[in-house]
Every structure is written in structure tokens, then in C-alpha cells.
PDB file of C-alpha atoms and ligand atoms in Angstrom:
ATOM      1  CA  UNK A 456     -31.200 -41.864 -58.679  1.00  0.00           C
ATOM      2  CA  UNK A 457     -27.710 -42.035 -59.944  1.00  0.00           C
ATOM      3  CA  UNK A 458     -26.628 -42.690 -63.316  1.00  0.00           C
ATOM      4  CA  UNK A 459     -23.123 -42.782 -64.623  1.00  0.00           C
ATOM      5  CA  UNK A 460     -22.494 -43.276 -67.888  1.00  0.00           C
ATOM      6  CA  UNK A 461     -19.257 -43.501 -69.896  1.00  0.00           C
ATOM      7  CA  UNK A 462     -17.622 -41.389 -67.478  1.00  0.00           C
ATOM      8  CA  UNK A 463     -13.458 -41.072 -67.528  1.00  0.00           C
ATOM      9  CA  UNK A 464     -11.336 -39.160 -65.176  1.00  0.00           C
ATOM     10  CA  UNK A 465      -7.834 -38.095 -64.457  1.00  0.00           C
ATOM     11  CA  UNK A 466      -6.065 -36.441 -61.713  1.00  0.00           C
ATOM     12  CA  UNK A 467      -2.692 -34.731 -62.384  1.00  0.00           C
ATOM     13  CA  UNK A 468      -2.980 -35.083 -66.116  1.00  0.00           C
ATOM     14  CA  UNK A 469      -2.816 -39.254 -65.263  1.00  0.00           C
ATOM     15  CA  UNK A 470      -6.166 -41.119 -66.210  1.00  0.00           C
ATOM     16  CA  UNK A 471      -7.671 -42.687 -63.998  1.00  0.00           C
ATOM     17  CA  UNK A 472     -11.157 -43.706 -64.312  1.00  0.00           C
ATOM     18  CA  UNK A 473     -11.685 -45.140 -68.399  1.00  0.00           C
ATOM     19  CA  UNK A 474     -15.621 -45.415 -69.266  1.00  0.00           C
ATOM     20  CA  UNK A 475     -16.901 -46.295 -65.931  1.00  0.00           C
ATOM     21  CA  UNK A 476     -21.246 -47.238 -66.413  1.00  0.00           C
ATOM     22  CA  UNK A 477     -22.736 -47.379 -63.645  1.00  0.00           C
ATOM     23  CA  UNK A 478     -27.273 -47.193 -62.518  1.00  0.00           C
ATOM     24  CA  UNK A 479     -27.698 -47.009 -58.922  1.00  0.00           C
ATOM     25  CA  UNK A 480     -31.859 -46.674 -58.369  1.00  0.00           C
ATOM     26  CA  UNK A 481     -33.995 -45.396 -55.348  1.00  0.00           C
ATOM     27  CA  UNK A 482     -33.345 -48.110 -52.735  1.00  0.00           C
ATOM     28  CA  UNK A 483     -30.836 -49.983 -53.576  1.00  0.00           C
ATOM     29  CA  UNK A 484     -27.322 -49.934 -52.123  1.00  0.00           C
ATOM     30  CA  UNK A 485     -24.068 -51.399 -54.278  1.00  0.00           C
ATOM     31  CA  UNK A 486     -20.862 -52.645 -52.988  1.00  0.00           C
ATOM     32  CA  UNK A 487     -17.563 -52.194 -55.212  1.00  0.00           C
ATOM     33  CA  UNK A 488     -15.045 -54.010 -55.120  1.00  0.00           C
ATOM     34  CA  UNK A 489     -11.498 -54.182 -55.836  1.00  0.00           C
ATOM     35  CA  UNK A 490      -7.656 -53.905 -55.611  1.00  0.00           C
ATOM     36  CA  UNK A 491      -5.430 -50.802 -54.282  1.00  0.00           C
ATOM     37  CA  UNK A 492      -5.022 -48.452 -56.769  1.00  0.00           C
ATOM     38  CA  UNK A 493      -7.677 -49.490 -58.739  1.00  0.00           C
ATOM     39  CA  UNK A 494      -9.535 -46.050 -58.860  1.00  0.00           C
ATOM     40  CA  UNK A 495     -12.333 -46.738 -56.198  1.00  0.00           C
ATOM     41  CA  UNK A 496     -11.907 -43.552 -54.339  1.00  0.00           C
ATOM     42  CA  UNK A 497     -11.405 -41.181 -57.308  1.00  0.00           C
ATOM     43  CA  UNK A 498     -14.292 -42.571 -58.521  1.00  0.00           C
ATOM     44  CA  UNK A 499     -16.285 -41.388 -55.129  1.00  0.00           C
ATOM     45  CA  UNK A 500     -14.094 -38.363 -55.209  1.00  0.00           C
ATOM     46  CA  UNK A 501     -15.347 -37.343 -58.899  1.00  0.00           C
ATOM     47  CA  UNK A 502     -19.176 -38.384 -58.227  1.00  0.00           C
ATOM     48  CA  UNK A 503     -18.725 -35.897 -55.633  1.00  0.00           C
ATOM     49  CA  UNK A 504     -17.245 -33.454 -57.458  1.00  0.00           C
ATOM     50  CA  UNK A 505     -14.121 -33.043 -55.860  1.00  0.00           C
ATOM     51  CA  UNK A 506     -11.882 -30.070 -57.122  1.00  0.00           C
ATOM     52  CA  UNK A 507      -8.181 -31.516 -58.912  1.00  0.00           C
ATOM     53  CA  UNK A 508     -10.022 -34.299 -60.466  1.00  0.00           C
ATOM     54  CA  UNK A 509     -10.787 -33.708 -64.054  1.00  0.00           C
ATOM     55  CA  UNK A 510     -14.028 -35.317 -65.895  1.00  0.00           C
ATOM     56  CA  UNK A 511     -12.474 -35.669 -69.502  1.00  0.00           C
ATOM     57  CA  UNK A 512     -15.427 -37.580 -70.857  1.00  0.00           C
ATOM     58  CA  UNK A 513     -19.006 -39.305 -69.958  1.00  0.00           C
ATOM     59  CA  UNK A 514     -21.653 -37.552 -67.475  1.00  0.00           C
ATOM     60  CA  UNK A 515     -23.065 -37.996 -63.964  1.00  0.00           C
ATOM     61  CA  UNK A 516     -26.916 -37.772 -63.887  1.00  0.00           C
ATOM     62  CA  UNK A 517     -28.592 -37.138 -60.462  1.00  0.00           C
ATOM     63  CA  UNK A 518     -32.132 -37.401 -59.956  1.00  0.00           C
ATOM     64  CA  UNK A 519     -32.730 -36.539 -63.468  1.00  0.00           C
ATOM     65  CA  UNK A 520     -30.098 -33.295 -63.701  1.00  0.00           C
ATOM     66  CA  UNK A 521     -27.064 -33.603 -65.351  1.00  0.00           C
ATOM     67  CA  UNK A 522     -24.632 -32.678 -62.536  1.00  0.00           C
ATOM     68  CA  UNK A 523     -20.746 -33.432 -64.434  1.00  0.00           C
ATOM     69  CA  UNK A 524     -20.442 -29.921 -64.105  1.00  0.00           C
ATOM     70  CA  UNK A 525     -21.859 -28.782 -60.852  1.00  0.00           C
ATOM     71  CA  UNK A 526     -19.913 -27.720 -57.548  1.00  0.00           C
ATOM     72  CA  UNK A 527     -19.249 -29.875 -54.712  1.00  0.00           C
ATOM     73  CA  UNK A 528     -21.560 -27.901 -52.477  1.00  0.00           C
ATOM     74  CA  UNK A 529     -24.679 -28.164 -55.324  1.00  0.00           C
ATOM     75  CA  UNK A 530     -24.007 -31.828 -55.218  1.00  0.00           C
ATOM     76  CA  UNK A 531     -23.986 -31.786 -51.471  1.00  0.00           C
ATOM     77  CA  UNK A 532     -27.362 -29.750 -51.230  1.00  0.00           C
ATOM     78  CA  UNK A 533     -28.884 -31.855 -54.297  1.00  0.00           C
ATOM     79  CA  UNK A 534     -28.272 -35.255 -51.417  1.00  0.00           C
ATOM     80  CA  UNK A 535     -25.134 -36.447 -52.517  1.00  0.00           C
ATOM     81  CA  UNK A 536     -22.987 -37.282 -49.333  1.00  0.00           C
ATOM     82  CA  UNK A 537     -19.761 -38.621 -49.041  1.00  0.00           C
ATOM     83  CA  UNK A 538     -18.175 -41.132 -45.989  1.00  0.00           C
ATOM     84  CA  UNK A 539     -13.837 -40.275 -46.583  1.00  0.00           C
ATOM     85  CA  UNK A 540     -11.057 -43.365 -46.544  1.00  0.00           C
ATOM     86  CA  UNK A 541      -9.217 -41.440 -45.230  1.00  0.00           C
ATOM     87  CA  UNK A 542     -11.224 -38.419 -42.901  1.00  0.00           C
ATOM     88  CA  UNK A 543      -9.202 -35.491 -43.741  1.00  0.00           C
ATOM     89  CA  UNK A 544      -8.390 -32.937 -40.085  1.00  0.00           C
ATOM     90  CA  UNK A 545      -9.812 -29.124 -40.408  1.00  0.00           C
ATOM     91  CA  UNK A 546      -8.293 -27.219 -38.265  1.00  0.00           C
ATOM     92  CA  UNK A 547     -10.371 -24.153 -37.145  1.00  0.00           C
ATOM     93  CA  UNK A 548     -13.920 -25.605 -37.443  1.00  0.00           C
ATOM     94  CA  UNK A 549     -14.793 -27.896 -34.709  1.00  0.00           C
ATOM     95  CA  UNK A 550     -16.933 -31.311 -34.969  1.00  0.00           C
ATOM     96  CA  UNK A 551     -20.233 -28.817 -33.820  1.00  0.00           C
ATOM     97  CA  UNK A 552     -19.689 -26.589 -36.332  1.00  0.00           C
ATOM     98  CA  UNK A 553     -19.544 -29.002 -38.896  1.00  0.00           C
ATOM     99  CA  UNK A 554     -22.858 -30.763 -37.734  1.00  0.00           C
ATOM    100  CA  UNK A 555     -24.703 -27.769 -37.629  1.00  0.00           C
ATOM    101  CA  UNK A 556     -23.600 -26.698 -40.962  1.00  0.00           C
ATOM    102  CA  UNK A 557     -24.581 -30.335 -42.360  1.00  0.00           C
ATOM    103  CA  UNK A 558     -27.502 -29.972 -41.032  1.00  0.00           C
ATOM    104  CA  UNK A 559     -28.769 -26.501 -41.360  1.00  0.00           C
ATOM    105  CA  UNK A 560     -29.859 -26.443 -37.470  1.00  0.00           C
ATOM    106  CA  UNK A 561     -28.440 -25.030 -34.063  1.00  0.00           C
ATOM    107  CA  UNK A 562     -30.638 -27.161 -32.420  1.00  0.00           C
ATOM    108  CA  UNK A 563     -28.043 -27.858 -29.385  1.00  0.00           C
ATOM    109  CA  UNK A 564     -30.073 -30.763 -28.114  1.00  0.00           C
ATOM    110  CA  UNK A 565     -30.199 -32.532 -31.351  1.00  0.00           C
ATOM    111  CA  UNK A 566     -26.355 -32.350 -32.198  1.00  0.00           C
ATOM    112  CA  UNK A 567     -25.918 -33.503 -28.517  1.00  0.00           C
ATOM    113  CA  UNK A 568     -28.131 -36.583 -29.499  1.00  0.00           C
ATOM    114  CA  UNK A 569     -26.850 -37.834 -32.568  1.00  0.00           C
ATOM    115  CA  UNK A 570     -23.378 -37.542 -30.902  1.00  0.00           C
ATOM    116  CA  UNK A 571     -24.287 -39.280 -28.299  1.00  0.00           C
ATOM    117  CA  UNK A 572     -25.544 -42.009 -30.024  1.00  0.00           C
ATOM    118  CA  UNK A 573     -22.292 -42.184 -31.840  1.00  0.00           C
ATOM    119  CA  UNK A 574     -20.232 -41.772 -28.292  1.00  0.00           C
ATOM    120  CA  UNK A 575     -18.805 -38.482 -29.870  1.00  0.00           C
ATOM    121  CA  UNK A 576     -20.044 -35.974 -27.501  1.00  0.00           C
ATOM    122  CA  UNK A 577     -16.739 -35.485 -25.893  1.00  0.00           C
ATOM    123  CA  UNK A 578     -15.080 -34.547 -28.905  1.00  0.00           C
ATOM    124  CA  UNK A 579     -17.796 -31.683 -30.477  1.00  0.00           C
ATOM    125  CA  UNK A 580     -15.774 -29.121 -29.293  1.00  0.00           C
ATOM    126  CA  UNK A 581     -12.668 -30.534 -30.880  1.00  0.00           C
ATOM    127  CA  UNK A 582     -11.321 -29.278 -34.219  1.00  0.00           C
ATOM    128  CA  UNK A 583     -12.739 -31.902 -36.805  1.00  0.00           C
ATOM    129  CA  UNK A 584     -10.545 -34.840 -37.125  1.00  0.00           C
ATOM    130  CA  UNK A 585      -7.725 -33.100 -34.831  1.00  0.00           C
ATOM    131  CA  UNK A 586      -5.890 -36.058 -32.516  1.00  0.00           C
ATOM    132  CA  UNK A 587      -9.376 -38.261 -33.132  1.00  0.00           C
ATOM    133  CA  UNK A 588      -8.188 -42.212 -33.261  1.00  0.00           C
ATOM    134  CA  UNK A 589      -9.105 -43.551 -36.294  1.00  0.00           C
ATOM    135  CA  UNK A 590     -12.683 -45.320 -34.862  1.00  0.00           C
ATOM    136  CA  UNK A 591     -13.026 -41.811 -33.779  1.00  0.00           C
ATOM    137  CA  UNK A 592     -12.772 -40.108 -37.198  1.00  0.00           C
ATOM    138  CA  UNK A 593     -14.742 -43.183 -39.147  1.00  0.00           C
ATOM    139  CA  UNK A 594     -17.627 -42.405 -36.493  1.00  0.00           C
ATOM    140  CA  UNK A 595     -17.147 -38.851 -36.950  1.00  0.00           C
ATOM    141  CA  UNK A 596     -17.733 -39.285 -40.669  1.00  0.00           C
ATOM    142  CA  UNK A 597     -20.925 -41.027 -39.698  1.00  0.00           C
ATOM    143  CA  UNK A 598     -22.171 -38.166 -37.311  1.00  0.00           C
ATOM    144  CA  UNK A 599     -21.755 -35.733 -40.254  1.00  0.00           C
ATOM    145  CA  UNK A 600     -23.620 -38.101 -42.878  1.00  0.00           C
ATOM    146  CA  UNK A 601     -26.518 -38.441 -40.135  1.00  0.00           C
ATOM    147  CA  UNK A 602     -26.690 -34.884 -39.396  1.00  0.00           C
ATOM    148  CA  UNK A 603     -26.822 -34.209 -43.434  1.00  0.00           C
ATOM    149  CA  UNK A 604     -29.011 -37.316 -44.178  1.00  0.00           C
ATOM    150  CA  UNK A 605     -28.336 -37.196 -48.081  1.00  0.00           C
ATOM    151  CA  UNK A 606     -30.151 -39.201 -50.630  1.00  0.00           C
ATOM    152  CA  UNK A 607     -27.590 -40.909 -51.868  1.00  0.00           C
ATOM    153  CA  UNK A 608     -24.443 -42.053 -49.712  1.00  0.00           C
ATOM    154  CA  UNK A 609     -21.273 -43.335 -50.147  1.00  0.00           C
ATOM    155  CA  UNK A 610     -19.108 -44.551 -48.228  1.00  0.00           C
ATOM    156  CA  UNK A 611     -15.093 -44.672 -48.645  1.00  0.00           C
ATOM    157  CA  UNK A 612     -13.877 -48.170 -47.110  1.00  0.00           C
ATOM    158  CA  UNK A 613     -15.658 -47.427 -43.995  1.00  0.00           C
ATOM    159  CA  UNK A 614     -14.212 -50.355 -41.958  1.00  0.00           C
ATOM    160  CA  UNK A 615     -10.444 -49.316 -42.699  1.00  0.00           C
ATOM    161  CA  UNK A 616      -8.512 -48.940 -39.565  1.00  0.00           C
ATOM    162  CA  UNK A 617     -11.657 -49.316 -37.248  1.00  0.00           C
ATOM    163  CA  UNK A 618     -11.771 -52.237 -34.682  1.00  0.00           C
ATOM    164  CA  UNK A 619     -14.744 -55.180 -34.346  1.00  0.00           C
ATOM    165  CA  UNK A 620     -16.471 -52.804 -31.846  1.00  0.00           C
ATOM    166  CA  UNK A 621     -16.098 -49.811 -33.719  1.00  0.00           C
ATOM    167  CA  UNK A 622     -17.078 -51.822 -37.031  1.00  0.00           C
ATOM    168  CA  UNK A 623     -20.553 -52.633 -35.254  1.00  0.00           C
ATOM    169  CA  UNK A 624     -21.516 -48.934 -34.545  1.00  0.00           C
ATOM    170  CA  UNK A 625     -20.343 -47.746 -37.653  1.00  0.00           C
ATOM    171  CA  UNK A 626     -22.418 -50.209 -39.640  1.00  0.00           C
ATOM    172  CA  UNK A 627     -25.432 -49.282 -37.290  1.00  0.00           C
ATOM    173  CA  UNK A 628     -24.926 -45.890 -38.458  1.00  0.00           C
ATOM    174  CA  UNK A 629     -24.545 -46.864 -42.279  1.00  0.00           C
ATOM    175  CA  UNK A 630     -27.678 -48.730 -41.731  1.00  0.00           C
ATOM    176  CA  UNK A 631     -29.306 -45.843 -40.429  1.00  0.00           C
ATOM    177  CA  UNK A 632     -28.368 -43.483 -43.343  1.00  0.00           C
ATOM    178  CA  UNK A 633     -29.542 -45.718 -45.510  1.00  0.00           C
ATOM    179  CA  UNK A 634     -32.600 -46.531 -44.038  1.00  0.00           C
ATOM    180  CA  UNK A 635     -32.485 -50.326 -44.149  1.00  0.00           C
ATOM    181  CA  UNK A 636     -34.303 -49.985 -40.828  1.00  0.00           C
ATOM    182  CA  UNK A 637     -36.714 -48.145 -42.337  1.00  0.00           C
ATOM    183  CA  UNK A 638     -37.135 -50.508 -45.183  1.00  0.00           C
ATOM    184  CA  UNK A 639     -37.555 -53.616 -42.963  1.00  0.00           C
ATOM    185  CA  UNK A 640     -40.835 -51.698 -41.412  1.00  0.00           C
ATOM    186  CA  UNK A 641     -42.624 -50.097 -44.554  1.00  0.00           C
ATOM    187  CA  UNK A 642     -41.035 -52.001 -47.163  1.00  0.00           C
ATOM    188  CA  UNK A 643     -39.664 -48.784 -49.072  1.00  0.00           C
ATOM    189  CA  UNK A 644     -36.645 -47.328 -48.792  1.00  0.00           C
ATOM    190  CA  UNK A 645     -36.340 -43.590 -50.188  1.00  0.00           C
ATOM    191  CA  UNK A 646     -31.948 -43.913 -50.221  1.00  0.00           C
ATOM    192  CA  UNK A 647     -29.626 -45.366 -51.939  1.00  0.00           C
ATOM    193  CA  UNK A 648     -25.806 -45.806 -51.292  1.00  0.00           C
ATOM    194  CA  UNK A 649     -22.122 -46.890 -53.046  1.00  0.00           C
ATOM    195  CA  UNK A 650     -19.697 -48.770 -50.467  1.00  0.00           C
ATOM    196  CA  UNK A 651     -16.569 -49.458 -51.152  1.00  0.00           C
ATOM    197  CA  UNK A 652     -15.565 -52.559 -49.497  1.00  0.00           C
ATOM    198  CA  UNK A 653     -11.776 -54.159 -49.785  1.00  0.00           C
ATOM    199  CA  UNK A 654     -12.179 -56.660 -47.519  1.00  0.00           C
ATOM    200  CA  UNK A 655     -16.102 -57.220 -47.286  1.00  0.00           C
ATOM    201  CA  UNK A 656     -16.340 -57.284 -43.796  1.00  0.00           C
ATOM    202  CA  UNK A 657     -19.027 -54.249 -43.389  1.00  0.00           C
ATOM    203  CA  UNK A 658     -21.438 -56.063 -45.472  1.00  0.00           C
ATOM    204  CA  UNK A 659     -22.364 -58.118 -42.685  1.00  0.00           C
ATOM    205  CA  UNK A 660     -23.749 -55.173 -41.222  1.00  0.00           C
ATOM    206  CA  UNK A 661     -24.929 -53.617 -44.083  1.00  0.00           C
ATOM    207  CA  UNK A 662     -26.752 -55.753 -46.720  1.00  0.00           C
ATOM    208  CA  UNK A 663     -25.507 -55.291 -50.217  1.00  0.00           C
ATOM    209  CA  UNK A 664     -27.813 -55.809 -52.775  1.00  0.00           C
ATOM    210  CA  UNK A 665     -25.717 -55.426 -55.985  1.00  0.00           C
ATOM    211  CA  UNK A 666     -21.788 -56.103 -56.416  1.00  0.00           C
ATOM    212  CA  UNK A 667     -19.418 -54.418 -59.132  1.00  0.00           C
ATOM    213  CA  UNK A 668     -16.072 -55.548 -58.829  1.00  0.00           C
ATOM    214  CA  UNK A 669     -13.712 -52.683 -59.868  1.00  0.00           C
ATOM    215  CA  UNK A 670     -10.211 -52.990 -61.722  1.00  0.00           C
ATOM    216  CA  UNK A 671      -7.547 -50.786 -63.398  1.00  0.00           C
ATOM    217  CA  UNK A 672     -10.632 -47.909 -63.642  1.00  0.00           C
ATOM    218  CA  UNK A 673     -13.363 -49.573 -64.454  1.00  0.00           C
ATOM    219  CA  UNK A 674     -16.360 -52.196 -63.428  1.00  0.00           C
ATOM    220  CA  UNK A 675     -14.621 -55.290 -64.853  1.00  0.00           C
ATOM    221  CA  UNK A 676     -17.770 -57.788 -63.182  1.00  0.00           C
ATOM    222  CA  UNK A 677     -21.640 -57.045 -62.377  1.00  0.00           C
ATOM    223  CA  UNK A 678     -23.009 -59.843 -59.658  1.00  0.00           C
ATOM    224  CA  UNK A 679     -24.107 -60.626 -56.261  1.00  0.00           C
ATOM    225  CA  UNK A 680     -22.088 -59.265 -53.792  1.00  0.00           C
ATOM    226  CA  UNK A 681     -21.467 -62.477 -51.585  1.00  0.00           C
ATOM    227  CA  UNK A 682     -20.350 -64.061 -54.657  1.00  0.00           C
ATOM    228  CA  UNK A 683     -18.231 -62.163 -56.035  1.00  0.00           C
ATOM    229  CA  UNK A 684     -16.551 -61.648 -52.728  1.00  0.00           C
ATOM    230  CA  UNK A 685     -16.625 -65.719 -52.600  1.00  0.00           C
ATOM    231  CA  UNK A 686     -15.141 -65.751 -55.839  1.00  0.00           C
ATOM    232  CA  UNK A 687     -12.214 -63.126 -55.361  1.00  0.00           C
ATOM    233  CA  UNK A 688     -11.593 -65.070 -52.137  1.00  0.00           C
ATOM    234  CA  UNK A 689     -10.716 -68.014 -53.988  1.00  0.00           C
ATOM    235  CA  UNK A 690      -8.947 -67.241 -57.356  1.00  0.00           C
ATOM    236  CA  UNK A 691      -8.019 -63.686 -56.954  1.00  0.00           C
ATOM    237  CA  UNK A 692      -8.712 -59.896 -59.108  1.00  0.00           C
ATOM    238  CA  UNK A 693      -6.776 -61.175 -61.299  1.00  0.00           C
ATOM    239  CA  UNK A 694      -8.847 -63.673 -62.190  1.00  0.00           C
ATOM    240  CA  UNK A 695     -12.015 -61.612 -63.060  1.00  0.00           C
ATOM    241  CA  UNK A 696     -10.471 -60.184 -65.884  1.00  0.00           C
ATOM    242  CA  UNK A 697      -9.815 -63.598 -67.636  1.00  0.00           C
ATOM    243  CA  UNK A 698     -12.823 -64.617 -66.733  1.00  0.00           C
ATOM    244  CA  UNK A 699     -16.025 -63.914 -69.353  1.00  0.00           C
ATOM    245  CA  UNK A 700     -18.873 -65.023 -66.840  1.00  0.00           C
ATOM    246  CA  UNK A 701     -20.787 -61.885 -65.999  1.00  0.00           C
ATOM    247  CA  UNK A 702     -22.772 -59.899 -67.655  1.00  0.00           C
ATOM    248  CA  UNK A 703     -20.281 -56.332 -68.095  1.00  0.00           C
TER     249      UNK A 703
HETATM  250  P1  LIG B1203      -8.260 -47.018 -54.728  1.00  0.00           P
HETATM  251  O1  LIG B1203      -9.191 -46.197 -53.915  1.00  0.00           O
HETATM  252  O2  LIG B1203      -8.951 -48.036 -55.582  1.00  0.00           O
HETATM  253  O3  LIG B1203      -7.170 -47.634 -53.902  1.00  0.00           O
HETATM  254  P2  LIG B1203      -7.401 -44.466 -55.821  1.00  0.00           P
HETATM  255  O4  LIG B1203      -8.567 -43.883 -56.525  1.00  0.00           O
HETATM  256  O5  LIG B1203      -7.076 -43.916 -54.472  1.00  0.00           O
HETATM  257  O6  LIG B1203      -7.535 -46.053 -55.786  1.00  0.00           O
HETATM  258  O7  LIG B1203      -6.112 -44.272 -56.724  1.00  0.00           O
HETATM  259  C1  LIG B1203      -6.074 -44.646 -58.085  1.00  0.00           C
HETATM  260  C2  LIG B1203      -4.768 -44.181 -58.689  1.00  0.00           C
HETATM  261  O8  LIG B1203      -4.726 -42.758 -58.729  1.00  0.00           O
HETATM  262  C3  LIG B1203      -3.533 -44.621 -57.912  1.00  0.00           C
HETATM  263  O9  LIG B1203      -2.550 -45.028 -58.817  1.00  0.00           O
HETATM  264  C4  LIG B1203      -3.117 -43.351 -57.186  1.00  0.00           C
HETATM  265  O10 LIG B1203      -1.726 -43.302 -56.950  1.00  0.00           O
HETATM  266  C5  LIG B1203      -3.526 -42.282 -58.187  1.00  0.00           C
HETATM  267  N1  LIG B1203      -3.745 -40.981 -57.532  1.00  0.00           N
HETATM  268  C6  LIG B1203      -4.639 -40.720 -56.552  1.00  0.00           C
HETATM  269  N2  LIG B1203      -4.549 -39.423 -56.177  1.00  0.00           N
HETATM  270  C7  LIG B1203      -3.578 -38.876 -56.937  1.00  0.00           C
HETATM  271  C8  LIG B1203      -2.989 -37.560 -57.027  1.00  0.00           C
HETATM  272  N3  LIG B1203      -3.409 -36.554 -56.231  1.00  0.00           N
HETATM  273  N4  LIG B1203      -2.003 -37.357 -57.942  1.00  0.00           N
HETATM  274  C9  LIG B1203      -1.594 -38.361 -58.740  1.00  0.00           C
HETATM  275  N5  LIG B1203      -2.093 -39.609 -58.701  1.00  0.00           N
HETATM  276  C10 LIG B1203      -3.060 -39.879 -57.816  1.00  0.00           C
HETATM  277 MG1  LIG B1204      -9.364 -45.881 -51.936  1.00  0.00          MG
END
């Protein structure tokens, strides 16, 4: 679905990402890993196609079509969608304008659902972000992913700033994007998805099934997720640079 290959980055004339690889196929979901600063969210940022972030080598292949060069808005109606760190505020365009533009419909009854089922209802009339708590804006982030069900998701540290409770719907909703649900019954699953995970805790509500663990821009380790995060627990980032385990 998503292919990445030798792909460097800066922003503000600084490099960032340096010859990041990276194969994510139909169904699977990948965790990444690693510390502050590291270049985790440019590297969403840049698969997304973010403007102010500059592709100075590699390419971005999606489903098949060379997208380095496309619009934010191409990659958004090819399926890309992207879950924000940090949810940026709009001021002007409230949280039911956005869902209807995500997904294409007026259908009042069906925006009322899915923000219901995220406890958001109150706040469709809101401008997007504006006052929201930050559960609020993470679950917000989720209501627009839902409403633009994309092929391919990721998701920006979705359990930063978000209590236990909060953690629990989110990950329902993650699970539900990236129908793991859906999976369970037919034993196919059409998307695929990138988290990006500091701490780890999310995983227990959605499975992981590949881990890259992420340093000074670029995958520095390839393994199981639990074990990586087992591993990072005990000795540290620092460690998986010295260390010449894994497969790169
Ligand atoms: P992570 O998500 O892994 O914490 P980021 O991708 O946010 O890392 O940041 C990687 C590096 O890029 C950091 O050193 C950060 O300061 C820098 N950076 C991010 N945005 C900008 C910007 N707009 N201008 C200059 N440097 C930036
Ligand atoms: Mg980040």
C-alpha cells in the first residue's frame, strides 16, 4: 500500500529525515518508535504532504502511484489520512463542517452518530479545536478520520495528553479505522496504518503487528513491537544504535 523508499527531508533548510525505507502492505498496521526530536512527526507530516517540508531525495509510492510530488488534498482523496500530535484550532470552520467535508455527505443524522459515539455531539457546532480539552481534540481527530475512513492511517502519538478513559475510546476508534474489528470476523482487513507510539501504551488497544524503532531520522531497528518496546524499556534508545541485532 505504502512504500517509502530512500526518502530524506528537511524543514527550514535543516534535514531532518536521512534515507528513511519503509513497506507498509494492505493489512498490516506498524508502530514507530522513538525519542523527542527524532523526526517521527515530520516523517507523518511529509507522507502527508504537508506544505514547508521539503522532499530533497527518495519517493513515496501509494497504491502503486508515485505520490512525492502530489498535494496534500490528492493524498487525502487517494486514502491517506492523518491523526495530529498536536490537533491544530481552525477558527471559522466548525467540527460539522469539517465532518461533512471529510466525508463528502450532509447526511445530518450520520454526523450526529459518529459524534455521538465519540461523545462529541456537544461540540459540532464549535470552531474545530477552539477551547476543546485535549481528550476532546484527540477524539475530535478520531471523528474526522472516521468520517473520512482513509486507506491508510496514521496516527500522531494519539495517547499524548489524553487520560485512561479517554485512551480507551480513542483506541476503540483507532481500532475501528483500521478495521481490526473487521479483521477478527472475515479474516481480511482492507487498511493499513503508521502509529507513532512514545510510550507504548495505545498498543494495548490497538495490536501492532510490526515495530520500527526510529532515531536521529531514520529506522535504526526492524522487530516486534512488544519487544522492542521491552527492550527500550530496559537499556534505553541509546542502546539500539550500538546494538547490531536486527535486521535494518
Ligand atoms: P518527533 O516527532 O520525533 O519528536 P519532530 O519531527 O517533531 O520529532 O522534530 C524533528 C526535528 O525537527 C526537531 O529537532 C524539531 O525541532 C525540528 N523541527 C520541527 N519543525 C520545525 C520547524 N518548523 N522549523 C525548524 N525545525 C523544526
Ligand atoms: Mg512528534
Amino acid at each position: 500500500m505504502l512504500e517509502i523508499k530512500n526518502l530524506s527531508a528537511s524543514i527550514a533548510g535543516k534535514p531532518i529525515l536521512d534515507k528513511v525505507n519503509l513497506t507498509i502492505n494492505k493489512g498490516e498496521i506498524h508502530a514507530l518508535l522513538g525519542p523527542n526530536g527524532s523526526g517521527k512527526t515530520t516523517l507523518l507530516m511529509v507522507i502527508m504532504g504537508m506544505p514547508r517540508y521539503e522532499v530533497t531525495a527518495g519517493t513515496i509510492t501509494f497504491q502503486g502511484k508515485d505520490i512525492t510530488k502530489a498535494t496534500i488534498d490528492e493524498r487525502a482523496r487517494a486514502g491517506i489520512g492523518l491523526a495530529f500530535q498536536r490537533p491544530p484550532v481552525v477558527r471559522g470552520v466548525t467540527t460539522r463542517q469539517m465532518v461533512e467535508i471529510c466525508s463528502g455527505s450532509k447526511d445530518e443524522a450520520q454526523t450526529k452518530a459518529l459524534a455521538t459515539r465519540l461523545s462529541l455531539e456537544p461540540m459540532l457546532e464549535r470552531d474545530i479545536n477552539q477551547g476543546f480539552s485535549g481528550g476532546e481534540a484527540k477524539r475530535a481527530e478520531m471523528l474526522q478520520l472516521l468520517a473520512q475512513n482513509p486507506d491508510f492511517a496514521m496516527f500522531d502519538e494519539p495517547e499524548s495528553g489524553v487520560d485512561l478513559d479517554n485512551m480507551a475510546i480513542v483506541g476503540g476508534a483507532m481500532a475501528e479505522i483500521l478495521e481490526t474489528k473487521e479483521m477478527r470476523r472475515t479474516g481480511d482487513r482492507n487498511k493499513a496504518g503508521l502509529i507513532v507510539t512514545h510510550t507504548g501504551h495505545i498498543l494495548e488497544f490497538v495490536n501492532a503487528d510490526f515495530g520500527h524503532i526510529f532515531m536521529h531520522g531514520s529506522i535504526v531497528c526492524n522487530g516486534n513491537p512488544r519487544d522492542l518496546f521491552a527492550e527500550i524499556r530496559e537499556n534505553g534508545y541509546e542502546e539500539c544504535v550500538r546494538c547490531n541485532k536486527c535486521q535494518k
